[in-house]
PDB file of C-alpha atoms in Angstrom:
ATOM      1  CA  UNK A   1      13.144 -41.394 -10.299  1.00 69.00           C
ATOM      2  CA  UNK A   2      10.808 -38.449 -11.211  1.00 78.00           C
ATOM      3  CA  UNK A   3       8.040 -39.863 -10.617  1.00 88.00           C
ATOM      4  CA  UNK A   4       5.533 -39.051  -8.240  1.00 93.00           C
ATOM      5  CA  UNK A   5       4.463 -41.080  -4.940  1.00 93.00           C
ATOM      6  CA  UNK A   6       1.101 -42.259  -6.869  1.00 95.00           C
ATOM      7  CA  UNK A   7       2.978 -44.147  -9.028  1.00 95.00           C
ATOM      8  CA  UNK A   8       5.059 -46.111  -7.121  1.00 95.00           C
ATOM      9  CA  UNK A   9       1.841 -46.854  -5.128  1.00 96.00           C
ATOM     10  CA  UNK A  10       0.639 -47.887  -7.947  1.00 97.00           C
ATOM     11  CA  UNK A  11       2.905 -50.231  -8.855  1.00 95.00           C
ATOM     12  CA  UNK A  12       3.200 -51.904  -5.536  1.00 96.00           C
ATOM     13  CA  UNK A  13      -0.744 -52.301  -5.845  1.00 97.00           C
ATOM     14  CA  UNK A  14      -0.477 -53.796  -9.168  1.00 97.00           C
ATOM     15  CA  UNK A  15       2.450 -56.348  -7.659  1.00 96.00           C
ATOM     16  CA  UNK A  16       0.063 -56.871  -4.820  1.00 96.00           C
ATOM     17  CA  UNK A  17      -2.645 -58.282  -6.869  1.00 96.00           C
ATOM     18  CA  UNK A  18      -0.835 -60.972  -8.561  1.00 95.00           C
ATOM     19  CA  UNK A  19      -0.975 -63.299  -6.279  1.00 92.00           C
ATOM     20  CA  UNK A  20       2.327 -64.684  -7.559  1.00 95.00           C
ATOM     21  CA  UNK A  21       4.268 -61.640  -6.627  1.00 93.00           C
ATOM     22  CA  UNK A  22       6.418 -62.249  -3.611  1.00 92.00           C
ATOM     23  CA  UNK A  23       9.793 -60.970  -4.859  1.00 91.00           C
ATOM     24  CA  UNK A  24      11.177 -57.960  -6.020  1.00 90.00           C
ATOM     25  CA  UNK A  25      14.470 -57.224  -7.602  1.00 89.00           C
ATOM     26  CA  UNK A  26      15.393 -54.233  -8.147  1.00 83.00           C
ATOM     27  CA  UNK A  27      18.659 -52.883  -9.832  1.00 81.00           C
ATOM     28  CA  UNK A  28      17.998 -48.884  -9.581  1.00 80.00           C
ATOM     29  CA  UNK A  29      19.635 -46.157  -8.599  1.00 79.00           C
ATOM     30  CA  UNK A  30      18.923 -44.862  -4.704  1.00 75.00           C
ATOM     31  CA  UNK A  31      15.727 -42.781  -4.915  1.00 81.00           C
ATOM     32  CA  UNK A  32      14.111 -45.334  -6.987  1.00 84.00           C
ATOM     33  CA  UNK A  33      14.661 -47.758  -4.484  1.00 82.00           C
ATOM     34  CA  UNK A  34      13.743 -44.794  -1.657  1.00 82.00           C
ATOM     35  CA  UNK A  35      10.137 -44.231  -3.012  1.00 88.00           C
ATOM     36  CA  UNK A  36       9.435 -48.040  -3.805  1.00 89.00           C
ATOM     37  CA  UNK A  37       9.863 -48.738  -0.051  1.00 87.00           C
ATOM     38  CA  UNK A  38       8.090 -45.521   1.046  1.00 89.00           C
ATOM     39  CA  UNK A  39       5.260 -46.975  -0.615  1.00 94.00           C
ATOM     40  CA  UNK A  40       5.229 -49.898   0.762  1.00 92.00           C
ATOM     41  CA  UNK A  41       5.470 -48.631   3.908  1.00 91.00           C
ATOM     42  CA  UNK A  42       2.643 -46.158   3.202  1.00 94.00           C
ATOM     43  CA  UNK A  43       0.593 -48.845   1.767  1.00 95.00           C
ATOM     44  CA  UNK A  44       1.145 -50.866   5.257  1.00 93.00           C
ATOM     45  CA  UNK A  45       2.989 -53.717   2.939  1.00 92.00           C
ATOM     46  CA  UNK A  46       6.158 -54.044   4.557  1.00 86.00           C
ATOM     47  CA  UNK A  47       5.931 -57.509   5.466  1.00 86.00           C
ATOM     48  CA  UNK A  48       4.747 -58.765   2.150  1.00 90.00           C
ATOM     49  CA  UNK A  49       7.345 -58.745  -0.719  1.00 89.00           C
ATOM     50  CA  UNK A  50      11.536 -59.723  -0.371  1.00 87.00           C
ATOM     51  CA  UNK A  51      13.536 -56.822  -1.631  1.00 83.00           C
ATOM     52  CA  UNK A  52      16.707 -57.999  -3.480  1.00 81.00           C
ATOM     53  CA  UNK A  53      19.236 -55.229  -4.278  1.00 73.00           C
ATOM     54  CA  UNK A  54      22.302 -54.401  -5.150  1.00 69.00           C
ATOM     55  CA  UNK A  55      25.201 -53.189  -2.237  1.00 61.00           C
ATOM     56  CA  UNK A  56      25.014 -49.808  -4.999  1.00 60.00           C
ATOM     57  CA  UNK A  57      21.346 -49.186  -3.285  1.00 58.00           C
ATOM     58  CA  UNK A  58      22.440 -50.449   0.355  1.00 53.00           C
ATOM     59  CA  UNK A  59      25.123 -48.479   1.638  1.00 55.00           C
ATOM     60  CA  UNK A  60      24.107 -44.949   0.212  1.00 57.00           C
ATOM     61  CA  UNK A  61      22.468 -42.428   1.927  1.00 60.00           C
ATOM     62  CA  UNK A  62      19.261 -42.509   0.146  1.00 55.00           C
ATOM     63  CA  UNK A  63      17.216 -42.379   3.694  1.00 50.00           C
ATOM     64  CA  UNK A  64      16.900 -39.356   6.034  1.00 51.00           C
ATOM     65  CA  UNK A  65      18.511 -39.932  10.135  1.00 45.00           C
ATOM     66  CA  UNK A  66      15.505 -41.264  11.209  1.00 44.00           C
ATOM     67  CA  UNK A  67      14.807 -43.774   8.606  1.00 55.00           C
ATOM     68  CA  UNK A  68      17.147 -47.409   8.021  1.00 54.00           C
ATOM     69  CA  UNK A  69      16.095 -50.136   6.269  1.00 56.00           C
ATOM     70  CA  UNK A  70      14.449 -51.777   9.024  1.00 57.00           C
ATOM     71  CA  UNK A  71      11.800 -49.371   9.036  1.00 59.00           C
ATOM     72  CA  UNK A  72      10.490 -50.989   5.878  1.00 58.00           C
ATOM     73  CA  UNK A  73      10.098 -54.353   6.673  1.00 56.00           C
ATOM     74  CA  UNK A  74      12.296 -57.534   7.941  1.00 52.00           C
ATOM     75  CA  UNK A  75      12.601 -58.269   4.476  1.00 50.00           C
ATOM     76  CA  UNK A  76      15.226 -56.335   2.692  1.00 50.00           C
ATOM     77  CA  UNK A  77      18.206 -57.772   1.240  1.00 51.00           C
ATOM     78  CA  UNK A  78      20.724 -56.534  -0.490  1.00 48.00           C
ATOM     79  CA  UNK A  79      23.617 -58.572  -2.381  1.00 48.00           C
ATOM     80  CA  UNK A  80      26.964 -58.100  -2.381  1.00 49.00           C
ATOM     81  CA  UNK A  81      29.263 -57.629  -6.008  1.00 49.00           C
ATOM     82  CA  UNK A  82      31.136 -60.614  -7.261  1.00 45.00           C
TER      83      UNK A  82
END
């Protein structure tokens, strides 16, 4: 995504408000799904939503070497193609 950090803070804010939010599903390409869990992270929200993905996200290498998934959160799931 182009966007900037701000606005994928911005959006996790929003989802944090609802009180309803709990999930996320997201079917996006790798730094889309890079900068949604960097704000989360930033936003000290890791432990607050379930991250459902595809295996398109999961096995790329959308993080640096010092980042995995496990740095955002127990949470993170990814599914795997029928």
């Amino acid at each position: 995504s182009n966007d900037d950090d701000e606005k994928f803070q911005e959006l996790i804010k929003n989802l944090e408000e609802d009180e309803k939010a709990h999930v996320i599903v997201c079917f996006c390409e790798g730094m889309t799904v890079r900068k949604l869990l960097l704000a989360i992270k930033y936003l000290n929200l890791t432990n607050n939503f379930i991250i459902i993905g595809t295996d398109g996200w999961a096995d790329r290498q959308v993080f640096n070497k010092t980042q995995s998934m496990n740095d955002f959160g127990n949470n993170s799931f990814y599914s795997n193609r029928m």
